[in-house]
mmCIF file with all atom_site columns, C-alpha atoms in Angstrom:
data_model
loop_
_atom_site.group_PDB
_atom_site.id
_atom_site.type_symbol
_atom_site.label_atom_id
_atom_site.label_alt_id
_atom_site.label_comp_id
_atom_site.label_asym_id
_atom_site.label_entity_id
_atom_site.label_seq_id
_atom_site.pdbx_PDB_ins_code
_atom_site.Cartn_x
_atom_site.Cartn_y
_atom_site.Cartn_z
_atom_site.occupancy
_atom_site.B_iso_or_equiv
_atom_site.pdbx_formal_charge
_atom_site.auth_seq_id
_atom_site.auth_comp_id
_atom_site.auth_asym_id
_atom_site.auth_atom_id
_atom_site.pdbx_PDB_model_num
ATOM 1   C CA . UNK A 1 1   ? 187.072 107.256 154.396 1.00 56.00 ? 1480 UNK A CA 1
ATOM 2   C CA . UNK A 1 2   ? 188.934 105.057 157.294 1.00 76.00 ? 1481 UNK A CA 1
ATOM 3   C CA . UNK A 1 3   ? 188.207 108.211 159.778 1.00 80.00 ? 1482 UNK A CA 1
ATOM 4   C CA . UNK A 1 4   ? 184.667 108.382 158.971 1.00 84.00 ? 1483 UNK A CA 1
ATOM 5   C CA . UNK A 1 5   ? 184.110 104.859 158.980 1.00 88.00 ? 1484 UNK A CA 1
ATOM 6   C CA . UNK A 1 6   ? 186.356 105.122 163.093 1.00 89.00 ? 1485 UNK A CA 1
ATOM 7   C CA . UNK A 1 7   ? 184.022 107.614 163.926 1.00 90.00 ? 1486 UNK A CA 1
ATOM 8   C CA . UNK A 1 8   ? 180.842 106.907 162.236 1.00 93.00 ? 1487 UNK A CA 1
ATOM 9   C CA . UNK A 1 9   ? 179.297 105.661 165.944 1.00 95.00 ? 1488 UNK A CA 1
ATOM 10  C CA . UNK A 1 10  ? 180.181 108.974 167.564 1.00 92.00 ? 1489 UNK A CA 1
ATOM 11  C CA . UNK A 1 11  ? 178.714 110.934 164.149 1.00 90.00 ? 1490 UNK A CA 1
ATOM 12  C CA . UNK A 1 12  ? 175.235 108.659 164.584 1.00 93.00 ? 1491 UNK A CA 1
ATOM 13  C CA . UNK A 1 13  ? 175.193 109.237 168.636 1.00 92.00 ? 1492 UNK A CA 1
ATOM 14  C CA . UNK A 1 14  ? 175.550 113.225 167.893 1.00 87.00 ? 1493 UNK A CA 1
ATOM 15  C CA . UNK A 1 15  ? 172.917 113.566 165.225 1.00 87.00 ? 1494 UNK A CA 1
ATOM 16  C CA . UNK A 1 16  ? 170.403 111.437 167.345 1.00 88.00 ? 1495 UNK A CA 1
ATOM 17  C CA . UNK A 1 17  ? 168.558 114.267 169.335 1.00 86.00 ? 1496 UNK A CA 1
ATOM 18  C CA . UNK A 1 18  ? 169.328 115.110 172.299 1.00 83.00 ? 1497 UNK A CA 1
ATOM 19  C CA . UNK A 1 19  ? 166.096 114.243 174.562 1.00 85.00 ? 1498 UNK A CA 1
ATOM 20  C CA . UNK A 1 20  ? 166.532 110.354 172.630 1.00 91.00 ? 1499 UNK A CA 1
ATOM 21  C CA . UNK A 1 21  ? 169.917 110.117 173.778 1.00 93.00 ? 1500 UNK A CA 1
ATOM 22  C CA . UNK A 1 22  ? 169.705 106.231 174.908 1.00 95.00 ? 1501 UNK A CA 1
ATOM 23  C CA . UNK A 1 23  ? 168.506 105.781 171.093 1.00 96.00 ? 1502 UNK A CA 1
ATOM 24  C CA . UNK A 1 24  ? 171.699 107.817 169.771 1.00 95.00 ? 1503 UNK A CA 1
ATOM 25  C CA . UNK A 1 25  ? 173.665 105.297 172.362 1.00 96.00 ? 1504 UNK A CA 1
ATOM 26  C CA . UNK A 1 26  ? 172.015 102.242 171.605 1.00 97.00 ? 1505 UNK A CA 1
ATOM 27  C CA . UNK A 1 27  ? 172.604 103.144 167.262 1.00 96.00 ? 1506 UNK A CA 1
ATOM 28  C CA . UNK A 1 28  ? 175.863 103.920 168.475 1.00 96.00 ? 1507 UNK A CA 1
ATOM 29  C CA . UNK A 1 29  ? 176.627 100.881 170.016 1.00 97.00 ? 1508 UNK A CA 1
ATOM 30  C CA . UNK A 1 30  ? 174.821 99.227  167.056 1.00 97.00 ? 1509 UNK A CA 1
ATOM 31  C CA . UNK A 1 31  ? 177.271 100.619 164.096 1.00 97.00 ? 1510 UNK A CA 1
ATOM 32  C CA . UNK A 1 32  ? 180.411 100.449 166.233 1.00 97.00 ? 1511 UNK A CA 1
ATOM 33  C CA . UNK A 1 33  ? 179.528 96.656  166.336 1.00 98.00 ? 1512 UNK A CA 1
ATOM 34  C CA . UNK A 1 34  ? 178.997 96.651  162.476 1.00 97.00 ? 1513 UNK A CA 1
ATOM 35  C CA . UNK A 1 35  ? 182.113 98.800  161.850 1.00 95.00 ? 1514 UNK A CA 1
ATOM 36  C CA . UNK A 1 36  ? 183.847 95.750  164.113 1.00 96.00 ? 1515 UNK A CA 1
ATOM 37  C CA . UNK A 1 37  ? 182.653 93.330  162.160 1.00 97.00 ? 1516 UNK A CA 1
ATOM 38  C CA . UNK A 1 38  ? 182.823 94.252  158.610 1.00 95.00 ? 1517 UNK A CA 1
ATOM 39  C CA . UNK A 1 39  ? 186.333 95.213  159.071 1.00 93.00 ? 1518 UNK A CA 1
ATOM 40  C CA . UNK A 1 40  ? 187.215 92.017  160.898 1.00 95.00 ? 1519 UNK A CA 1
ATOM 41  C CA . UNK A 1 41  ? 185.473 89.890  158.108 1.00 96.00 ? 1520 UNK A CA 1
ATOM 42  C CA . UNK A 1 42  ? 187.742 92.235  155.590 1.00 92.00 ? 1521 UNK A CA 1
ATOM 43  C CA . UNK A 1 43  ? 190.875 90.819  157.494 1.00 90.00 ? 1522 UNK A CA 1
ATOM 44  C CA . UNK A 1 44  ? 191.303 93.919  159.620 1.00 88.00 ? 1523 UNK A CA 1
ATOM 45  C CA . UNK A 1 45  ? 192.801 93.180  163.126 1.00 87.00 ? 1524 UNK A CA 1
ATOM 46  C CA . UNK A 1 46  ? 191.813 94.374  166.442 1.00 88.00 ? 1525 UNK A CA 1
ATOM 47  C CA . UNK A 1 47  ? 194.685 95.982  166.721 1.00 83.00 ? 1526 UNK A CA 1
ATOM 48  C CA . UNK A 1 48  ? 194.248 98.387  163.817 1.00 85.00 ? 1527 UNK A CA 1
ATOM 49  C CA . UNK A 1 49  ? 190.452 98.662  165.474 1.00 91.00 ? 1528 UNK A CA 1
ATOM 50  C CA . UNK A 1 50  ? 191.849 100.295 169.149 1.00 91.00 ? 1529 UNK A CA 1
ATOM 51  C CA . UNK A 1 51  ? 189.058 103.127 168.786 1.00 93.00 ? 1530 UNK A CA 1
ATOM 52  C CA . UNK A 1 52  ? 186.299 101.104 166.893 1.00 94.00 ? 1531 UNK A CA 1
ATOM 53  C CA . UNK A 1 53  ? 186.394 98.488  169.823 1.00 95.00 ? 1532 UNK A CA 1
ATOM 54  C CA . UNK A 1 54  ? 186.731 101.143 172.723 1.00 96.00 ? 1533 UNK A CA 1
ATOM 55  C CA . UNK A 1 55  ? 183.764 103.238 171.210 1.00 96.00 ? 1534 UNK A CA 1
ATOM 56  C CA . UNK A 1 56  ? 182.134 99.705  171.523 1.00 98.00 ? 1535 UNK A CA 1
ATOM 57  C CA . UNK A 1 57  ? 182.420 99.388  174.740 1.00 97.00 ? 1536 UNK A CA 1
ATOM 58  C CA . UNK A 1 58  ? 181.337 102.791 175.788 1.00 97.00 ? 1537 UNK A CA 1
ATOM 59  C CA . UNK A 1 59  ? 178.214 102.919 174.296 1.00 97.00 ? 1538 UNK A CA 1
ATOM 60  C CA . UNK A 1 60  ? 177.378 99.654  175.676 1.00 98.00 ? 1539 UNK A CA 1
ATOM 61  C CA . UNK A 1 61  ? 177.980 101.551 179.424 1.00 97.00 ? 1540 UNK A CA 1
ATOM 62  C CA . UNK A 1 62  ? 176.208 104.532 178.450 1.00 97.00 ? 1541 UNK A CA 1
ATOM 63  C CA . UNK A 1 63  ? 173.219 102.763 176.402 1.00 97.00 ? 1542 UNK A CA 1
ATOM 64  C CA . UNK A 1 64  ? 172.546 100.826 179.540 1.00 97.00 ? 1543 UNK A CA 1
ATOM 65  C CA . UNK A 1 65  ? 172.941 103.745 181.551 1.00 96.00 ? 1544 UNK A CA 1
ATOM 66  C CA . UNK A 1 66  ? 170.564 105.411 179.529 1.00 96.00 ? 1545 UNK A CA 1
ATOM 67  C CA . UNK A 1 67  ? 168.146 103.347 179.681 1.00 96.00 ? 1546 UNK A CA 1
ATOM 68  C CA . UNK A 1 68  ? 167.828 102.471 183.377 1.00 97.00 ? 1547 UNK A CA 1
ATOM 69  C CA . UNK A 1 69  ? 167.668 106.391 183.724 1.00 96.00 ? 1548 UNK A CA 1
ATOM 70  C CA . UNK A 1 70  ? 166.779 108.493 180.804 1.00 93.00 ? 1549 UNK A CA 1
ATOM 71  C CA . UNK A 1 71  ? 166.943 111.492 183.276 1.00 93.00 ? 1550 UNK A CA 1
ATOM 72  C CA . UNK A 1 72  ? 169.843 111.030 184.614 1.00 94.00 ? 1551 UNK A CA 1
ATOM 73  C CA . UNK A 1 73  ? 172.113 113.409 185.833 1.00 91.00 ? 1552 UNK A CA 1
ATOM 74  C CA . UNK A 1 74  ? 174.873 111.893 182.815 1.00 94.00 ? 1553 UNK A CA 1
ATOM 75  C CA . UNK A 1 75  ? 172.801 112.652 180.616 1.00 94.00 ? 1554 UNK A CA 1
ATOM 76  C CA . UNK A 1 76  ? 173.998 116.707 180.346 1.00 93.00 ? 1555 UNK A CA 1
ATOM 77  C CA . UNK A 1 77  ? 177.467 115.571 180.189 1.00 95.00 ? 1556 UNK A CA 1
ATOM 78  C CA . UNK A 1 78  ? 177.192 113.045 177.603 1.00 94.00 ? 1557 UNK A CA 1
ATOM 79  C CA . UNK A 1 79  ? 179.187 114.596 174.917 1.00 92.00 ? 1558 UNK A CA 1
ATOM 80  C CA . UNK A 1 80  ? 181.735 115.536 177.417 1.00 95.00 ? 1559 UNK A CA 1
ATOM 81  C CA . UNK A 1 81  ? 182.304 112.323 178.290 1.00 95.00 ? 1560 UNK A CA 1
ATOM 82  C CA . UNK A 1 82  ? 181.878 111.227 174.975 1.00 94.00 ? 1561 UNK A CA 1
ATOM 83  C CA . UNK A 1 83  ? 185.137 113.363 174.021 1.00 96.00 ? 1562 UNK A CA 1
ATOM 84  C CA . UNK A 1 84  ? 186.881 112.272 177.297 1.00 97.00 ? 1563 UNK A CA 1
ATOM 85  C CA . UNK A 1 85  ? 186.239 108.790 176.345 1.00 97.00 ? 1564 UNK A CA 1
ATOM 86  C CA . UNK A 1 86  ? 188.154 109.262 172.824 1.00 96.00 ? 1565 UNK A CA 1
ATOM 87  C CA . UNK A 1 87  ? 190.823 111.045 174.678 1.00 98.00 ? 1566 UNK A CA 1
ATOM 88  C CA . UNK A 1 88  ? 191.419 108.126 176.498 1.00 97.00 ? 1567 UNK A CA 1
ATOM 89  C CA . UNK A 1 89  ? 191.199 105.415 174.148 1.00 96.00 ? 1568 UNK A CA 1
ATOM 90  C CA . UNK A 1 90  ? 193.694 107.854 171.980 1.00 97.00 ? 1569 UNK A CA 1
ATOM 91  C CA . UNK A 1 91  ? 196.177 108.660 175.068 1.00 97.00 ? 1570 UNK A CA 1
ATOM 92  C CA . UNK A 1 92  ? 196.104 104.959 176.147 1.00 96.00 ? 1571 UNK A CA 1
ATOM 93  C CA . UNK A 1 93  ? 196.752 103.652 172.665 1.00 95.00 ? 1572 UNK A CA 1
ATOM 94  C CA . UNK A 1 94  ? 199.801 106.081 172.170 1.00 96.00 ? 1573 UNK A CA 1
ATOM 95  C CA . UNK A 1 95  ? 201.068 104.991 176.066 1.00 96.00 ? 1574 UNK A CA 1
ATOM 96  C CA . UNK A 1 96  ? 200.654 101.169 174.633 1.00 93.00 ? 1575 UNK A CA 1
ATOM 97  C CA . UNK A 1 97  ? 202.738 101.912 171.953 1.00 92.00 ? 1576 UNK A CA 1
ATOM 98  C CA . UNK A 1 98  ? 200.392 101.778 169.377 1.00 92.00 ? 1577 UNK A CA 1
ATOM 99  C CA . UNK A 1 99  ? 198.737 105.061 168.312 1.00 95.00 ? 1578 UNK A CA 1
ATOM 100 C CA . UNK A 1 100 ? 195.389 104.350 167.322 1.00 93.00 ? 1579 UNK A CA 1
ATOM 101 C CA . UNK A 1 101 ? 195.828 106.158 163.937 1.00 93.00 ? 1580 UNK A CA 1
ATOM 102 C CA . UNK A 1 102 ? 198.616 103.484 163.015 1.00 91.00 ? 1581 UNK A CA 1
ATOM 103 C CA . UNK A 1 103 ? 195.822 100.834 162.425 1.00 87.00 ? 1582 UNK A CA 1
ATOM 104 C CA . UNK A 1 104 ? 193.938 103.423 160.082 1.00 87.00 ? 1583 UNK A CA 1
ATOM 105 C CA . UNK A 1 105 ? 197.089 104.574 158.186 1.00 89.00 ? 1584 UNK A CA 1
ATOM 106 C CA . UNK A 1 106 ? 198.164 100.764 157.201 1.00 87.00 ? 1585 UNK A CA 1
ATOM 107 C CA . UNK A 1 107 ? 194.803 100.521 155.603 1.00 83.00 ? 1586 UNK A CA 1
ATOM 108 C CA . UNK A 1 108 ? 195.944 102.609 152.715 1.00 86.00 ? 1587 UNK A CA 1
ATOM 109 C CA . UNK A 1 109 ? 200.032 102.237 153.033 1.00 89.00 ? 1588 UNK A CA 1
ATOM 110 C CA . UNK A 1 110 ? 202.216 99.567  151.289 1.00 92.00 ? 1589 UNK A CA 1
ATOM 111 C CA . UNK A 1 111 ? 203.720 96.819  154.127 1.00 91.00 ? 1590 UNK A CA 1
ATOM 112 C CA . UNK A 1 112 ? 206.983 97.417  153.944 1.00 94.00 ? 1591 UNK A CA 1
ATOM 113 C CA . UNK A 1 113 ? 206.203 100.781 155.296 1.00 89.00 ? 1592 UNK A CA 1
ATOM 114 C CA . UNK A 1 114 ? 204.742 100.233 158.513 1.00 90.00 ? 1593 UNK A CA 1
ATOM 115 C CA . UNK A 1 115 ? 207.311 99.214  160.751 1.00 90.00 ? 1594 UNK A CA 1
ATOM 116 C CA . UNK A 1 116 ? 209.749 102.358 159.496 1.00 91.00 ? 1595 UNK A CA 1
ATOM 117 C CA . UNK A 1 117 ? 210.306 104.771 162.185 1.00 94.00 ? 1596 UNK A CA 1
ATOM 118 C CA . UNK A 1 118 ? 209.320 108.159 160.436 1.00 92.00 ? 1597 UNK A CA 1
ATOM 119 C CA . UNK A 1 119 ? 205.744 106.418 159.499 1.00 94.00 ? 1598 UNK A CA 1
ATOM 120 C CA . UNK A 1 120 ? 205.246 105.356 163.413 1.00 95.00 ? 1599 UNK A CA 1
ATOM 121 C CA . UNK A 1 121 ? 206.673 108.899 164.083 1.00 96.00 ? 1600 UNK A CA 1
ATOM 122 C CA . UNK A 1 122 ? 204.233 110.538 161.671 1.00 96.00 ? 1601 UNK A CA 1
ATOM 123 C CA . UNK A 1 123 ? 201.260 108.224 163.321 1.00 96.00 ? 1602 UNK A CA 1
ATOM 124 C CA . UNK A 1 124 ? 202.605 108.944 166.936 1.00 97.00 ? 1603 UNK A CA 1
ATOM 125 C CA . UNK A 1 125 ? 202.355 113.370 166.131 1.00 98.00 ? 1604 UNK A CA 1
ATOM 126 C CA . UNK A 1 126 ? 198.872 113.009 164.627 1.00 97.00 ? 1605 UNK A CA 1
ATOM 127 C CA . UNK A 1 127 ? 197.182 110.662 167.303 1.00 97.00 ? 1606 UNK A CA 1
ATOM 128 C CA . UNK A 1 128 ? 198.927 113.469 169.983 1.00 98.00 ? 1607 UNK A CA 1
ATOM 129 C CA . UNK A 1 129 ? 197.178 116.423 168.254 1.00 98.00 ? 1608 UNK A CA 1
ATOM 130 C CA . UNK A 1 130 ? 193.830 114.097 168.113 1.00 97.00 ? 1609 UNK A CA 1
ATOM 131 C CA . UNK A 1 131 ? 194.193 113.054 171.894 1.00 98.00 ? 1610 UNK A CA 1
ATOM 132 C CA . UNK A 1 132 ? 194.493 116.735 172.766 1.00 98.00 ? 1611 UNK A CA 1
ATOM 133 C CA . UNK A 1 133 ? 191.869 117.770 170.381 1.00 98.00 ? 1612 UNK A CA 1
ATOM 134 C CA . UNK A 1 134 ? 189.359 115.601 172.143 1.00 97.00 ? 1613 UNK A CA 1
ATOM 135 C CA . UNK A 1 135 ? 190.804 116.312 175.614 1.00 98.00 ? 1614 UNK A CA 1
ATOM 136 C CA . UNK A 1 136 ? 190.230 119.990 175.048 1.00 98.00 ? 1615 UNK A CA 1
ATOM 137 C CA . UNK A 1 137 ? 186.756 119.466 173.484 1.00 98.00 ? 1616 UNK A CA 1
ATOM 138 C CA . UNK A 1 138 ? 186.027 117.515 176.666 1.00 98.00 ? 1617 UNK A CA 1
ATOM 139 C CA . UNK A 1 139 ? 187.046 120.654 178.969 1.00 98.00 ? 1618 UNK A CA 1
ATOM 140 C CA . UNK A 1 140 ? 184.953 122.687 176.960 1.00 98.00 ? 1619 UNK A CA 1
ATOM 141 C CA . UNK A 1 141 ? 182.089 120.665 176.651 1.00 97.00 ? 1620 UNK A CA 1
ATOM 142 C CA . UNK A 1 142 ? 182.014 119.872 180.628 1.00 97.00 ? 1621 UNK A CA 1
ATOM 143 C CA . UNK A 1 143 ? 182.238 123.459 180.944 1.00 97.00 ? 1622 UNK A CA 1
ATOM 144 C CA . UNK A 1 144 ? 179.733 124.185 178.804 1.00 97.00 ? 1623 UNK A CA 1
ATOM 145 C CA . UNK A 1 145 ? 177.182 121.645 180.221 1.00 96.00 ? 1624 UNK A CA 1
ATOM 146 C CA . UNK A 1 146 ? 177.919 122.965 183.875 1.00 96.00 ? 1625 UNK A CA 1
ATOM 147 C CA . UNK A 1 147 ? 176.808 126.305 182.666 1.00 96.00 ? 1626 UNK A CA 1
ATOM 148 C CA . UNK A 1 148 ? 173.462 124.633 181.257 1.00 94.00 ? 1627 UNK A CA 1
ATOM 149 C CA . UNK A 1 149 ? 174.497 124.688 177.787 1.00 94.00 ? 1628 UNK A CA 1
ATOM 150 C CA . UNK A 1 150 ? 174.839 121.101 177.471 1.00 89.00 ? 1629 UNK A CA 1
ATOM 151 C CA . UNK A 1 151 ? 173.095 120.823 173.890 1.00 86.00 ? 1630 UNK A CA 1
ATOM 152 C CA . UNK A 1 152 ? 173.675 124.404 172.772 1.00 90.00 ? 1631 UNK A CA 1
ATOM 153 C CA . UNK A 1 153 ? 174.461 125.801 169.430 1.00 92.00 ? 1632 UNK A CA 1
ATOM 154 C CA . UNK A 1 154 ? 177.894 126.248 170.978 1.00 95.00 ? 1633 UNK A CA 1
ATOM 155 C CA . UNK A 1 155 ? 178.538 123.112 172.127 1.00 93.00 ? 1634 UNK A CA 1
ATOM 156 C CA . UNK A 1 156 ? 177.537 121.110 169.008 1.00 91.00 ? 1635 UNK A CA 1
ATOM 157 C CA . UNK A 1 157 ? 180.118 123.484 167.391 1.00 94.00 ? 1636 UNK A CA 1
ATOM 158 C CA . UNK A 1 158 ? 182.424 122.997 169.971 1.00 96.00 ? 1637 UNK A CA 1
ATOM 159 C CA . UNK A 1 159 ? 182.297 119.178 169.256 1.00 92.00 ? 1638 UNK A CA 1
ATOM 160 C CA . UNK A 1 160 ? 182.578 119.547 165.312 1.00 92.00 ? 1639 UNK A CA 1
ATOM 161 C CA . UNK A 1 161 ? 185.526 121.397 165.847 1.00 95.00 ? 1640 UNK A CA 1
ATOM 162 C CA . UNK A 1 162 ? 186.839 118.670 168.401 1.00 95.00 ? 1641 UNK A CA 1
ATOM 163 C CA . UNK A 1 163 ? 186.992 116.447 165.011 1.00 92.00 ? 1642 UNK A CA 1
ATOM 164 C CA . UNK A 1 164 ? 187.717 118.840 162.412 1.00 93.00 ? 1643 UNK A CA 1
ATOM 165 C CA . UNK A 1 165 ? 190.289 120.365 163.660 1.00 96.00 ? 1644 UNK A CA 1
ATOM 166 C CA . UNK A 1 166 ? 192.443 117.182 164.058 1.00 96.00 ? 1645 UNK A CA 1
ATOM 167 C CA . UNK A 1 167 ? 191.271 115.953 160.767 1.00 94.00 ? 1646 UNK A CA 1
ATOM 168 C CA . UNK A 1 168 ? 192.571 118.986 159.119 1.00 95.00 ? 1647 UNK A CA 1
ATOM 169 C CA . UNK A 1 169 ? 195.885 118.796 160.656 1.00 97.00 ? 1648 UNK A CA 1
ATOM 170 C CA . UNK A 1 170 ? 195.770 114.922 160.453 1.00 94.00 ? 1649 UNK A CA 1
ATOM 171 C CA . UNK A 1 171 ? 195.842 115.875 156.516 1.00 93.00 ? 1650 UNK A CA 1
ATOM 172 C CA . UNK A 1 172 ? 197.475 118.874 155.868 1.00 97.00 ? 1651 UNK A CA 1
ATOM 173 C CA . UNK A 1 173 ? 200.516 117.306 158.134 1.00 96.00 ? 1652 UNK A CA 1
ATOM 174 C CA . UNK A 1 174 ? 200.478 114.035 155.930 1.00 93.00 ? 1653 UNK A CA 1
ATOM 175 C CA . UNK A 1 175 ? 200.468 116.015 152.516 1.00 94.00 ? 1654 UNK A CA 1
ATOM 176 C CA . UNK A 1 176 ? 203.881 118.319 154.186 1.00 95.00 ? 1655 UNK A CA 1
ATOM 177 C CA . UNK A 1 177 ? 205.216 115.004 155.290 1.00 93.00 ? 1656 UNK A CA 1
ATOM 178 C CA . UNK A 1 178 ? 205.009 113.076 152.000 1.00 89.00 ? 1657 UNK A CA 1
ATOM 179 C CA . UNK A 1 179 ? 205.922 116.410 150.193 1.00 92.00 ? 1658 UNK A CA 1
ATOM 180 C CA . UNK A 1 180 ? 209.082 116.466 151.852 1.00 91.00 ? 1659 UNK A CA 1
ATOM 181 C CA . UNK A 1 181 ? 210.074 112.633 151.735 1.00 85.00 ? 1660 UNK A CA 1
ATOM 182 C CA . UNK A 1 182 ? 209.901 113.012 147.639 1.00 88.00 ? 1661 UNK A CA 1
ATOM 183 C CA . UNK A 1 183 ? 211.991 116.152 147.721 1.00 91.00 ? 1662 UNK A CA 1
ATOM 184 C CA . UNK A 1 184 ? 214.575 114.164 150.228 1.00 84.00 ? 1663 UNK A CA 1
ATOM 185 C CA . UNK A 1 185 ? 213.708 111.135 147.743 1.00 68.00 ? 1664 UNK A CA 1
#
């Protein structure tokens, strides 16, 4: 649930159509600001919110954007910068030291856990795959929008694999990880 909740503003901006794209940026911007907030008012730190807060703050470019051109030339590259944008927030929050999937882990791990090196390890391998998940989607997607298939079939599937890709690993790696810490137990 913690993923979907991370990237419930990115899952709102892609379902919005594509010729409403300021809307899908503005609701964007809209339930990053509520994810923010409920989580803060549940005692969740910023820190632990590295991609809620950065997804914040690029909607808020690209709804304003958006609205002072709705044709603009952005507009075909929007999910590739979209996945470029997660990229970075995910690459700068491992080059800070604090992988962005640290803040989502500790929702659902004990304390005493979270400052033991295999659990920062674990968190450090699985926002790497993510960051190069969405860097690669990002390639794609620019790729695919210079060739005028910006809002294809191909690109939305593109970007669903940009996210369910990592999430797979993100679990599957977790389950081998655990698996192996109660047979080492």
């Amino acid at each position: 649930m913690s993923y979907l909740r991370t990237f419930l503003p990115w899952i709102v901006f892609a379902v919005v159509p594509s010729a409403q794209w300021q809307w899908g940026a503005l609701a964007g911007l809209l339930v990053a600001v509520a994810v923010i907030a409920q989580q803060r008012r549940t005692g969740v730190g910023f820190d632990a919110l590295i991609m809620e807060v950065g997804s914040a703050v690029f909607f808020a470019v690209l709804a304003a954007l958006s609205f002072a051109d709705p044709h603009s030339a952005v507009h075909a590259y929007s999910a590739a910068l979209s996945s470029a944008t997660l990229a970075l927030i995910a690459g700068a929050s491992l080059l800070a030291g604090k992988p962005f999937t640290l803040g989502i882990a500790k929702r659902t791990t004990p304390p005493e856990v979270w400052s033991l090196k295999p659990f920062v390890r674990v968190n450090v391998v699985i926002t790497t795959v993510w960051t190069a998940a969405f860097a690669v989607t990002a390639g794609a997607l620019a790729a695919l929008a210079h060739a005028g298939q910006d809002h294809s079939t191909t690109a939305t599937l593109v970007q669903a694999a940009g996210f369910v890709v990592p999430m797979l690993f993100t679990v599957r790696y977790v389950a081998t990880v655990q698996a192996r810490a109660k047979a080492n137990g």
